[in-house]
Tab-separated table of C-alpha atoms in Angstrom:
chain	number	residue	atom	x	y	z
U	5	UNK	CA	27.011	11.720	-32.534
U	6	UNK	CA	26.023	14.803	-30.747
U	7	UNK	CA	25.263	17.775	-33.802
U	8	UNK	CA	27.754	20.654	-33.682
U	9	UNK	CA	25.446	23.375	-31.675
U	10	UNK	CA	25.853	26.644	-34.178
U	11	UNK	CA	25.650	30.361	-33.772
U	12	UNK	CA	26.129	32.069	-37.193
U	13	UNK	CA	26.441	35.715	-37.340
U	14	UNK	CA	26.430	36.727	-40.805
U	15	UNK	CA	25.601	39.852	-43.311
U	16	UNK	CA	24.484	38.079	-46.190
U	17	UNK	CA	25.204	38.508	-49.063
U	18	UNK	CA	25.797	35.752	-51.635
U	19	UNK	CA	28.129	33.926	-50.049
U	20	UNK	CA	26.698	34.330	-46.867
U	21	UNK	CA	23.250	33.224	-48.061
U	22	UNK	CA	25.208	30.149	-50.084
U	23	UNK	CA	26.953	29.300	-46.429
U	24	UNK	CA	23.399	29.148	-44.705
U	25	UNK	CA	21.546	27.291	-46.971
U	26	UNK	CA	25.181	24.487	-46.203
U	27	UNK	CA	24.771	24.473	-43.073
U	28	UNK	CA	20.747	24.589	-43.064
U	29	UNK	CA	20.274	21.590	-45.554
U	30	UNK	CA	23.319	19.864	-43.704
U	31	UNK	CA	22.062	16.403	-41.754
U	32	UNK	CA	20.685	17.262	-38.206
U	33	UNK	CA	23.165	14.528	-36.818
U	34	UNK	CA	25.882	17.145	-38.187
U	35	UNK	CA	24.573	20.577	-37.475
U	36	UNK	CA	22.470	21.928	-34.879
U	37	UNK	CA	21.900	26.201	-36.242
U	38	UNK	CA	20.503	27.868	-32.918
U	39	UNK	CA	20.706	31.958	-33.885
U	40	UNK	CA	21.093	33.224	-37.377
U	41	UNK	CA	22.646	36.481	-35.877
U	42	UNK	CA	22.745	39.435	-38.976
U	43	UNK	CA	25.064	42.154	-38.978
U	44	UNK	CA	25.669	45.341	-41.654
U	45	UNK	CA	28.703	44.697	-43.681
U	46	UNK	CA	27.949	43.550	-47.749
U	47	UNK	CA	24.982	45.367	-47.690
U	48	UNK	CA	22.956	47.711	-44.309
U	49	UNK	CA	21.654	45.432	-41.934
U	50	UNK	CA	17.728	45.653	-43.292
U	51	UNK	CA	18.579	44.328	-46.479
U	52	UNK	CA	20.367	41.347	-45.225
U	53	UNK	CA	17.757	40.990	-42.670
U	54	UNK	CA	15.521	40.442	-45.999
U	55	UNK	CA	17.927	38.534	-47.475
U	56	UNK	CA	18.150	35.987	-44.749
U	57	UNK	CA	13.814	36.069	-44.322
U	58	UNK	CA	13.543	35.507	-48.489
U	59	UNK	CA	16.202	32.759	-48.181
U	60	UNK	CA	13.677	31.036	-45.511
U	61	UNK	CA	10.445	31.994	-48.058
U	62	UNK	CA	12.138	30.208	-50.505
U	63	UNK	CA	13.777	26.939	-48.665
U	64	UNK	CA	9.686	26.499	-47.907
U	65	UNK	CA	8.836	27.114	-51.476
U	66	UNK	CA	11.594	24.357	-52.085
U	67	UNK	CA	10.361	21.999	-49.711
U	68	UNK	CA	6.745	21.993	-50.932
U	69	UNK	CA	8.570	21.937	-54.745
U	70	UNK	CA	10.361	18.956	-53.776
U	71	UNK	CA	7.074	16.915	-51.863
U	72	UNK	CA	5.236	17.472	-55.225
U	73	UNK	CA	8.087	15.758	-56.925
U	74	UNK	CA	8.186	12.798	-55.147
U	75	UNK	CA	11.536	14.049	-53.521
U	76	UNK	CA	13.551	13.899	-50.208
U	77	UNK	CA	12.611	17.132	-49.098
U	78	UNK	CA	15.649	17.811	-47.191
U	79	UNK	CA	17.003	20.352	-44.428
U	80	UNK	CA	16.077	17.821	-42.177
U	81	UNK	CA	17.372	20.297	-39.247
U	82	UNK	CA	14.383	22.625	-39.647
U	83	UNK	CA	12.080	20.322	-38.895
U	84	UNK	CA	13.790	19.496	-35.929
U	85	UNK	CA	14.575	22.696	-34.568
U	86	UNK	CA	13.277	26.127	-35.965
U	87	UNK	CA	16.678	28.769	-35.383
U	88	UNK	CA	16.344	32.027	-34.214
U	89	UNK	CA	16.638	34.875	-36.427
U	90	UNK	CA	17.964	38.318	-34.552
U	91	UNK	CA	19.638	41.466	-35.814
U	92	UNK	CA	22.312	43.504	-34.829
U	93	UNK	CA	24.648	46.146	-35.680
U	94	UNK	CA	23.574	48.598	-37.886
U	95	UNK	CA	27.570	49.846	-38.214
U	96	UNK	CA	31.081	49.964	-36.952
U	97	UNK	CA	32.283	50.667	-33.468
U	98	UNK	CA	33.820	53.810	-34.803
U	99	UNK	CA	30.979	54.837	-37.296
U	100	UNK	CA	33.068	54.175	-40.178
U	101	UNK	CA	30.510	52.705	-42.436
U	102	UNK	CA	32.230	50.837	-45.072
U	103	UNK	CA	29.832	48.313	-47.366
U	104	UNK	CA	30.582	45.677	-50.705
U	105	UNK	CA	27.268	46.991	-52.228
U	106	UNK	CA	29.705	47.655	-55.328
U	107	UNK	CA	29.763	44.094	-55.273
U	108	UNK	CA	27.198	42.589	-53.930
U	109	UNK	CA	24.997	44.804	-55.577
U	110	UNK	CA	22.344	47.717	-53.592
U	111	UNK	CA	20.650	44.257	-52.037
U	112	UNK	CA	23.136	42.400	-51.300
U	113	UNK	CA	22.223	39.709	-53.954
U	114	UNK	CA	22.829	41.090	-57.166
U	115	UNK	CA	19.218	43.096	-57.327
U	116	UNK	CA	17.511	39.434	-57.242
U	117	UNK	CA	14.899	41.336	-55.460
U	118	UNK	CA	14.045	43.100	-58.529
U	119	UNK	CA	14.715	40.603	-61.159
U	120	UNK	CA	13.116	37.886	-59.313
U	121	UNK	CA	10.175	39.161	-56.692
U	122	UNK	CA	8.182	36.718	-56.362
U	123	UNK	CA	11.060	34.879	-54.229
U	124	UNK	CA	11.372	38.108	-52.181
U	125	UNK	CA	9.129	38.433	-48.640
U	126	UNK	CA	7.612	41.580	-49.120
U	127	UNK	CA	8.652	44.164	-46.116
U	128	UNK	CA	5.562	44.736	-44.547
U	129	UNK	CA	4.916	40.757	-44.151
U	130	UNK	CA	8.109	40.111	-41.409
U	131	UNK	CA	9.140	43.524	-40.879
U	132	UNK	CA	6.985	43.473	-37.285
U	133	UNK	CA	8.560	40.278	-36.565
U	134	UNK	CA	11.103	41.706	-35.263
U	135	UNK	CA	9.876	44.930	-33.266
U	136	UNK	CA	8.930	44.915	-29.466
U	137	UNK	CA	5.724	44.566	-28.937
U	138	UNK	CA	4.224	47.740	-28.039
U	139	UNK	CA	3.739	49.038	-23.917
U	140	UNK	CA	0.470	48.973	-22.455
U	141	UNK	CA	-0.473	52.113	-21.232
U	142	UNK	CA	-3.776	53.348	-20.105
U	143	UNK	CA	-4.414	54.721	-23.516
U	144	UNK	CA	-3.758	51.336	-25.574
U	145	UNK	CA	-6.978	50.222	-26.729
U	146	UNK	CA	-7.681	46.257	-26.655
U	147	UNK	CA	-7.483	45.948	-31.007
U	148	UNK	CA	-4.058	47.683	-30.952
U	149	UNK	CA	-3.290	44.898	-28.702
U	150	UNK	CA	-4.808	42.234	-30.580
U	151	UNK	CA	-3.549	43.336	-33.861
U	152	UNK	CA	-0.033	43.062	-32.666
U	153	UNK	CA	-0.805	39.633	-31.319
U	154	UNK	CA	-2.139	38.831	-34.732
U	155	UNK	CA	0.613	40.073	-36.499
U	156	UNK	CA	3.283	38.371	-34.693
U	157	UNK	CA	2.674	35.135	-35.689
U	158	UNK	CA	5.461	33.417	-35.951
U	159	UNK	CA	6.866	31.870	-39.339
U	160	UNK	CA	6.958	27.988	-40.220
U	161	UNK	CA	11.022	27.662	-40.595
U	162	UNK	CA	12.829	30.347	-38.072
U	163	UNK	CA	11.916	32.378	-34.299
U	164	UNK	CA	11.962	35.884	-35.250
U	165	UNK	CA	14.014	38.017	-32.275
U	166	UNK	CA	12.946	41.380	-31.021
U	167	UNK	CA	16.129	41.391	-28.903
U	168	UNK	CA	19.571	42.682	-30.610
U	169	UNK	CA	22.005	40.392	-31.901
U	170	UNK	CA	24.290	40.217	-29.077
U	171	UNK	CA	21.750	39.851	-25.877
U	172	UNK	CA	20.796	36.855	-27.818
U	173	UNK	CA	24.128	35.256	-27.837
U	174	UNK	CA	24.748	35.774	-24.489
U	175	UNK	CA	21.403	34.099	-23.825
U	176	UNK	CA	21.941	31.374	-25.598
U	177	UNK	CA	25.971	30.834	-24.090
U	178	UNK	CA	24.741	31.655	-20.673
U	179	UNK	CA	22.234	28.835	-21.058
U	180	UNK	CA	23.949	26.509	-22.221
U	181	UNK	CA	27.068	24.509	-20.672
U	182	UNK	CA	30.208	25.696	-21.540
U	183	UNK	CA	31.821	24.577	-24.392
U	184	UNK	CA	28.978	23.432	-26.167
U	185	UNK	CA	28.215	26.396	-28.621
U	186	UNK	CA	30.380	27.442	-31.649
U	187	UNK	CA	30.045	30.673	-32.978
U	188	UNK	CA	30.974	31.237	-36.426
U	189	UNK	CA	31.409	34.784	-37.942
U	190	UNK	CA	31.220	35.336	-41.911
U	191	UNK	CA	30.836	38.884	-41.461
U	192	UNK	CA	32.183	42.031	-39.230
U	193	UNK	CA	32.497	41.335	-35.603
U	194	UNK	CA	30.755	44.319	-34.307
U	195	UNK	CA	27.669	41.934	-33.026
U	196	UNK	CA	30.227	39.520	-31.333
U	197	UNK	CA	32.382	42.335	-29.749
U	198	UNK	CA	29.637	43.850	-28.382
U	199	UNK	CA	28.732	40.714	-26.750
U	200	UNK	CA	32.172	40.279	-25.228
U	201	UNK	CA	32.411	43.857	-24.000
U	202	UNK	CA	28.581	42.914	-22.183
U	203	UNK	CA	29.650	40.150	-20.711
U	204	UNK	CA	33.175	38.491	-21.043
U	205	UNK	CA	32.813	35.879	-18.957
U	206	UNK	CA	29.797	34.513	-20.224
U	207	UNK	CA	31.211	35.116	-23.804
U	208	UNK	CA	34.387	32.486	-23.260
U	209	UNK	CA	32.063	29.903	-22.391
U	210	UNK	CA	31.835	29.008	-26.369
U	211	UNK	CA	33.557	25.926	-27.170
U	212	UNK	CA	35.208	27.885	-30.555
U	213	UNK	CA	34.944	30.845	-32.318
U	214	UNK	CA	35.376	30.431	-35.839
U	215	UNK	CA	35.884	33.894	-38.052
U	216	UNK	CA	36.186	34.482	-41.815
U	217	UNK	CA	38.279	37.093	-42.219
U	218	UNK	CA	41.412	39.159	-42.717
U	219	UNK	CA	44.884	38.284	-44.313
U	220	UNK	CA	48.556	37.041	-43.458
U	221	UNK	CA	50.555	36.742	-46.349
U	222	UNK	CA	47.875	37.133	-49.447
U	223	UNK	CA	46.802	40.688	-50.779
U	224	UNK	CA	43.417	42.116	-49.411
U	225	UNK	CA	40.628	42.601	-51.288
U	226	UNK	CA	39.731	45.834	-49.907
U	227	UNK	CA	43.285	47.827	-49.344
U	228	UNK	CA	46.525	45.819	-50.571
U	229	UNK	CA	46.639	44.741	-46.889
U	230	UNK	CA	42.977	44.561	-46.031
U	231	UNK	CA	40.475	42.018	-46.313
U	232	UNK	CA	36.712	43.457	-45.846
U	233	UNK	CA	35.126	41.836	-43.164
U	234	UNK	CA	37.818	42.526	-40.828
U	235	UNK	CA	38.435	46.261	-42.380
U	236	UNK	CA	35.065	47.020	-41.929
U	237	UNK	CA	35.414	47.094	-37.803
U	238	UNK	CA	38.960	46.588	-37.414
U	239	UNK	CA	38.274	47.740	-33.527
U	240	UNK	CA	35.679	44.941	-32.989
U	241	UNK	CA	38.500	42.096	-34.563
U	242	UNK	CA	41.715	43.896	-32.453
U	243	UNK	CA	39.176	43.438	-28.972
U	244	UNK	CA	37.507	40.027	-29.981
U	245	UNK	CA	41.207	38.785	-30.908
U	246	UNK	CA	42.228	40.248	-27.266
U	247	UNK	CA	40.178	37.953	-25.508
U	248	UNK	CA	42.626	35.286	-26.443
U	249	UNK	CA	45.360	36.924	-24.574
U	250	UNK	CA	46.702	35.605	-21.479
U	251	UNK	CA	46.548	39.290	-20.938
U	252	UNK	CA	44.212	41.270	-22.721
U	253	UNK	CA	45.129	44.233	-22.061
U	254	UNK	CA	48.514	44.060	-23.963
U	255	UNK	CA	46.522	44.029	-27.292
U	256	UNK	CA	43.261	46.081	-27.001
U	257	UNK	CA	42.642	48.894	-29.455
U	258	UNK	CA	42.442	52.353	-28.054
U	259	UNK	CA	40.663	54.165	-25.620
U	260	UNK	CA	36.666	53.060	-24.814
U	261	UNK	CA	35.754	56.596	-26.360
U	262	UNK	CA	37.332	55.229	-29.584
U	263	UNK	CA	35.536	51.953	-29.562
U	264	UNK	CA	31.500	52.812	-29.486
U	265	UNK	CA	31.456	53.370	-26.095
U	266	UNK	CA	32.708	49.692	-25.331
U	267	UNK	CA	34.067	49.161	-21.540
U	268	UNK	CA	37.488	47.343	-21.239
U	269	UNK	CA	37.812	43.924	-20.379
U	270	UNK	CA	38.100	43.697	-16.565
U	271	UNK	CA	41.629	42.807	-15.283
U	272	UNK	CA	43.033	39.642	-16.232
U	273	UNK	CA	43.032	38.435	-12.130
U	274	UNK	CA	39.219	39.854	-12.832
U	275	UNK	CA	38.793	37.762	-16.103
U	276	UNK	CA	40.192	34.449	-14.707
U	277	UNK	CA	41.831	31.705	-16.619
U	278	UNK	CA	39.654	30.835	-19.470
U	279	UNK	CA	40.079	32.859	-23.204
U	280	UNK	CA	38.578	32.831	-25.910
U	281	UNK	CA	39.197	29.551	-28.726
U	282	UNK	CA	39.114	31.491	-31.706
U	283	UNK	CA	40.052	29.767	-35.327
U	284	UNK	CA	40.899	32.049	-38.067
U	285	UNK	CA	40.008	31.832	-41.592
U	286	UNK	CA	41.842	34.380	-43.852
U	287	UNK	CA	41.954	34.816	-47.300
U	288	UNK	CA	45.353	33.349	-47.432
U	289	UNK	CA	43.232	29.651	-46.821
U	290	UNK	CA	39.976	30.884	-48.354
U	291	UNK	CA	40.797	32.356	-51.799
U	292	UNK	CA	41.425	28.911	-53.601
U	293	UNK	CA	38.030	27.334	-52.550
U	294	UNK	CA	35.710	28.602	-55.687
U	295	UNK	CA	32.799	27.815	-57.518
U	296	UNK	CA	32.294	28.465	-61.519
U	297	UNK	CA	29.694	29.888	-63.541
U	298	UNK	CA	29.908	26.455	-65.366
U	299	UNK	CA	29.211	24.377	-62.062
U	300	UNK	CA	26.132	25.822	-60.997
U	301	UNK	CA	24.936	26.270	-64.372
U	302	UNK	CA	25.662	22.208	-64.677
U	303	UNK	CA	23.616	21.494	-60.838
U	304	UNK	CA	21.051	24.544	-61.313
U	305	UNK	CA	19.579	24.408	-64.863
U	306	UNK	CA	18.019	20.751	-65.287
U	307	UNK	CA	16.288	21.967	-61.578
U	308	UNK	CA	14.878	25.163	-63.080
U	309	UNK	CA	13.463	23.147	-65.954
U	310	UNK	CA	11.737	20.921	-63.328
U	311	UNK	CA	10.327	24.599	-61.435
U	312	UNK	CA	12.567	24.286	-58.727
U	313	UNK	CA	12.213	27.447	-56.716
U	314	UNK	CA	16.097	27.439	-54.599
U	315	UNK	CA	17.574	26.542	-58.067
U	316	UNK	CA	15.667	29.834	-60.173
U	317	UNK	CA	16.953	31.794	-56.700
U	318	UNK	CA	20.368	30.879	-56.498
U	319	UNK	CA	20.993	30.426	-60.110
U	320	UNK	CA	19.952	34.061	-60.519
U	321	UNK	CA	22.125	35.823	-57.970
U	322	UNK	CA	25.116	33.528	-58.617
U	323	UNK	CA	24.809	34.751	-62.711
U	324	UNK	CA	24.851	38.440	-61.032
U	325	UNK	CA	27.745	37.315	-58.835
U	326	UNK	CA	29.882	36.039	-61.836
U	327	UNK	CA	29.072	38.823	-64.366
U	328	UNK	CA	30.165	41.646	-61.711
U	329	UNK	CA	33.525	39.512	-60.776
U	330	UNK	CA	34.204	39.343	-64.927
U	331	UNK	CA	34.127	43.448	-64.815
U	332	UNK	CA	36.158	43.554	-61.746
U	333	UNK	CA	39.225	41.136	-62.397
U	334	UNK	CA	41.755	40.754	-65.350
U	335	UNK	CA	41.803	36.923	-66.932
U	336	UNK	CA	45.439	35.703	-67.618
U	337	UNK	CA	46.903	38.125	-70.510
U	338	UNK	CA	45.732	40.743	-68.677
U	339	UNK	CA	42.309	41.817	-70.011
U	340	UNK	CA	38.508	41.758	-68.458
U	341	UNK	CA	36.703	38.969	-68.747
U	342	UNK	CA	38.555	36.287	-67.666
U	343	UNK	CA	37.054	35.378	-63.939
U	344	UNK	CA	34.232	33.762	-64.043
U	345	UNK	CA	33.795	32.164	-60.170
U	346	UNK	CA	33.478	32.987	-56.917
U	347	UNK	CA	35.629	32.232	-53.828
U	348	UNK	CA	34.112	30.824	-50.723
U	349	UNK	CA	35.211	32.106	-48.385
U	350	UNK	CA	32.454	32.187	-45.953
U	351	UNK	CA	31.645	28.349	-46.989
U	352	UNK	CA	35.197	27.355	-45.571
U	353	UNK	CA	33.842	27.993	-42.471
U	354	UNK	CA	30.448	26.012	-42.138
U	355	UNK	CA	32.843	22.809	-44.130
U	356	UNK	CA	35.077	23.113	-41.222
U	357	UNK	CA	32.192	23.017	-38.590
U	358	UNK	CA	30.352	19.999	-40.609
U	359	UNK	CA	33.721	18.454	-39.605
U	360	UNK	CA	33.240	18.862	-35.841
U	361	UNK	CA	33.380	17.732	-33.100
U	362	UNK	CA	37.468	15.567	-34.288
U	363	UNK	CA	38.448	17.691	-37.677
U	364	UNK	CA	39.686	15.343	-39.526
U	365	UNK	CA	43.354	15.302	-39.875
U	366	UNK	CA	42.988	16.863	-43.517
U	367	UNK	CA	42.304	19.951	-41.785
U	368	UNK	CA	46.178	21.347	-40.475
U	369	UNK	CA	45.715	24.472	-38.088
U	370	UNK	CA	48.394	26.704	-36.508
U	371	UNK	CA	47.621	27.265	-32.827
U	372	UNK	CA	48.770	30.048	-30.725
U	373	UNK	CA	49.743	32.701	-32.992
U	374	UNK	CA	50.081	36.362	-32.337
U	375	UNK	CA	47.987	37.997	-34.372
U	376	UNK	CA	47.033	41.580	-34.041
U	377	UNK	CA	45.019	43.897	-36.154
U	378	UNK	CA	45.625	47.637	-37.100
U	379	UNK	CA	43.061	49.999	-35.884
U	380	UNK	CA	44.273	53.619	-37.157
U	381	UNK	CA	46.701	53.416	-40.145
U	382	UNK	CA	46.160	55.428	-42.559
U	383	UNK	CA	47.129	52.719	-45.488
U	384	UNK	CA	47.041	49.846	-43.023
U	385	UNK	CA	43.679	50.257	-41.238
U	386	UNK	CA	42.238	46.681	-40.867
U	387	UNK	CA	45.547	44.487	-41.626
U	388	UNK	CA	46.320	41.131	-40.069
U	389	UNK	CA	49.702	41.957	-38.295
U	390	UNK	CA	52.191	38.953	-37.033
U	391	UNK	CA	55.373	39.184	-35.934
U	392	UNK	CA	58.204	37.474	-38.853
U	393	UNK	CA	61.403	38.615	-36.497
U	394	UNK	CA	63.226	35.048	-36.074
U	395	UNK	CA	63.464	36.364	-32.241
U	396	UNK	CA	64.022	34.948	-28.741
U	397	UNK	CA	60.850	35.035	-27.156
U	398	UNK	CA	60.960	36.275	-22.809
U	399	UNK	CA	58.830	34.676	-20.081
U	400	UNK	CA	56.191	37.069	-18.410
U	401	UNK	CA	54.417	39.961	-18.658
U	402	UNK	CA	57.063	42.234	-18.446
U	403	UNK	CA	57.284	45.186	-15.971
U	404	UNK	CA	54.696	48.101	-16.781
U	405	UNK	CA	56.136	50.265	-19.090
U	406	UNK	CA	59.132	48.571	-19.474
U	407	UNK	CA	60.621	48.689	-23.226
U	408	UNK	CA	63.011	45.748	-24.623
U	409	UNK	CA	65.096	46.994	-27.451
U	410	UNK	CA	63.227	45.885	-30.300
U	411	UNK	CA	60.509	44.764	-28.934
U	412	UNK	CA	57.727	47.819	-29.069
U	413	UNK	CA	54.483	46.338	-28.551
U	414	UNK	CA	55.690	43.177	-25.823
U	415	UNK	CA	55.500	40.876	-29.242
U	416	UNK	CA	58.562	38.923	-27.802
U	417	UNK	CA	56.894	38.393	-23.724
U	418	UNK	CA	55.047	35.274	-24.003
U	419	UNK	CA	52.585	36.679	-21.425
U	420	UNK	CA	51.515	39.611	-24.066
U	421	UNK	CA	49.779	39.203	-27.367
U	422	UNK	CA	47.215	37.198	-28.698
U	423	UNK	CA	46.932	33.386	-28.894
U	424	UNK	CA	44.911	32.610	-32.339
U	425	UNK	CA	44.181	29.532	-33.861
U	426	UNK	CA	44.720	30.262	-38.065
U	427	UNK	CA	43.757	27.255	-40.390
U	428	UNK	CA	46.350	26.881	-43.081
U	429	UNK	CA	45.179	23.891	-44.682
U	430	UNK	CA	41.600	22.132	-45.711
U	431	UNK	CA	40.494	18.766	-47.481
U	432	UNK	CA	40.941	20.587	-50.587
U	433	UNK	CA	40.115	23.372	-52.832
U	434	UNK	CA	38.943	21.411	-55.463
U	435	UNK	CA	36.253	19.430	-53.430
U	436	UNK	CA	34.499	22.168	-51.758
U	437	UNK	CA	32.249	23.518	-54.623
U	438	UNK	CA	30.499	19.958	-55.088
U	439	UNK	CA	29.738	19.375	-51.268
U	440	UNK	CA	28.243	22.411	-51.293
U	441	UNK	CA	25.902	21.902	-54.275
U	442	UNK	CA	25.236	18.053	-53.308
U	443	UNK	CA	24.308	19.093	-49.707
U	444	UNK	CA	21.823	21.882	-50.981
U	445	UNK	CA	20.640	20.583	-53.954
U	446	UNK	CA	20.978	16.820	-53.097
């Protein structure tokens, strides 16, 4: 079976970092991880730049752990194929800078830097890795040039990038045939909207687009509407979710001097045919897949008796994890205390993907459904809107301007709105905590 070709784009905190190491340790046969593309979002985008370079330190660390034990050493797929590691964004389209740092903690990982450094690559060993080498000019003298050279040597498990986020994307879709390349998003879309606003047509050549983020019918859990990834650059989801309008235009956010200087998309007779396949993951599907204190206590502890490096890593910014979730959210009568897991949400995303290329039937999603997002409310900035009206839907585009009486917005013309893909259903909740330890931890 040809391996699901994957493009993650991800800020990482813990989940993010416990949705890598899935799809990293997953069998090569399954998962093919081409561009570990990082964003800002739960923390700024150095420190999950770190993040993503300590959880590579480490899987060595593990691998070497797990040779001394006599033990499979697993993540099979870096051995076949090293992924490239490129960052992007450093904030919203708008310049709205909003970050889970409350949660996540100042690092993204519950300060695991500080409690546990000698996991953490120290900033001046990778930092260069991803910097242009410098110009030669007249006045560069041959050891500045070698000492770059020297310094740039490349790390054993991932490709460091010097190039931003999206140019790499493009690369790598532009490459490649279409359809071949799924792109999954666990974090704000500002690296994959700027890639679409680059180049649109080169953009719709992936095969899906698979996004974590927002909320139909559940509560945020950033605003009572708002879930964070999509809050965070609500213009970046309303134009990504445009591009899988038969006309675009009908559903794009504001003006270009609004959106970080992003162009339109060209004309739909300009665009042609083909839109983006995007799959939606809100919080309405997300929220029940969780892991407990008590289950990776139970897979972690008799590892960090043995001295297993990933096990002392995760186990220590999971316990952060849990302990900040237990001062956040009420238990059952009402009190603190009483939450001690963590939803997956970003995990949902790399199960679905392991399922690929057929998705089993046990995964049920809704296709073609118009949903927009809210770019300037002052209450409702970054919610998931859809259309509940039990309405007669009209062929066409309508005329310009034209207005149907009740119908502000063209949500009733089929040839207006967006066409997304929203999963409403998985294998189930209860299952998806023990794939993910057995795949990482084997």
């Amino acid at each position: 079976m040809t391996p699901n070709k994957l493009i993650i784009d991800t800020d990482p905190g813990c989940d993010d970092i416990l949705a890598l190491l899935l799809a990293l340790a997953s069998s090569p046969e399954d998962l093919e991880v081409l561009l570990i593309s990082v964003t800002y979002g739960n923390v700024d985008v150095q420190n999950c730049l770190r993040n993503v370079v300590s959880m590579f330190n480490v899987i060595e660390k593990e691998m070497q752990w797990r040779r001394s034990q006599g033990l499979p050493e697993g993540f099979g797929m870096l051995k076949k194929r090293k992924p490239v590691v490129a960052a992007g964004a450093e904030g919203p389209l708008d310049g709205r800078v909003l970050m889970a740092d409350y949660y996540h903690g100042p690092d993204g990982l519950g300060d695991v830097h500080k409690t546990h450094p000698h996991h953490t690559s120290p900033v001046e060993t990778w930092s260069h890795l991803f910097e242009a080498p410098p110009q030669p000019t007249l006045l560069s003298s041959t050891a500045t040039t070698a000492s770059h050279a020297k310094l740039n040597t490349n790390p054993t498990l991932f490709t460091p990038s010097y190039r931003p986020s999206h140019e790499e994307i493009l690369s790598i879709l532009d490459s490649n045939p279409p359809d071949t390349i799924t792109l999954i998003a666990i974090g704000p879309l500002t690296n994959l909207a700027t890639a679409a606003a680059a180049d649109p047509t080169v953009f719709t050549k992936a095969k899906e687009v698979i996004i974590m983020g927002g909320t139909i019918s559940s509560p945020g859990n950033i605003t009572p509407v708002a879930e964070f990834n999509c809050i965070a650059d609500p213009i970046a989801a309303a134009r990504l979710y445009a591009l899988t309008s038969p006309n675009p235009e009908s559903t794009m956010p504001p003006a270009p001097s609004q959106t970080g200087g992003l162009p339109p998309y060209p004309a739909k007779e300009k665009l042609g045919s083909r839109r983006l396949n995007t799959t939606l993951f809100p919080l309405d599907i997300t929220t029940p897949h969780t892991v407990t204190r008590a289950q990776i206590s139970t897979k972690t502890w008799p590892l960090i008796e043995k001295n297993s490096p990933l096990a002392e890593w995760v186990a220590a910014f999971m316990s952060a994890t849990f302990t900040k979730s237990e001062s956040l959210y009420l238990s059952g009568d009402g009190l603190g205390g009483g939450v001690s897991f963590m939803c997956l949400h970003d995990i949902v995303c790399i199960w679905y993907a392991l399922s690929s290329p057929s998705h089993s039937a046990a995964w049920q999603v809704k296709k073609d459904e118009d949903v927009r997002v809210e770019t300037r409310g002052q209450w409702t900035r970054g919610m998931c809107v859809v259309d509940r009206r039990e309405m007669r839907m009209l062929e066409g585009d309508g005329v310009e301007g034209e207005e149907v009486s009740g119908d502000s917005g063209g949500w009733l013309r089929r040839g207006r709105g967006n066409r997304v893909a929203r999963c409403v259903g998985t294998p189930g909740a209860e299952r998806l905590a023990g794939v993910m330890l057995d795949t990482i931890f084997g």
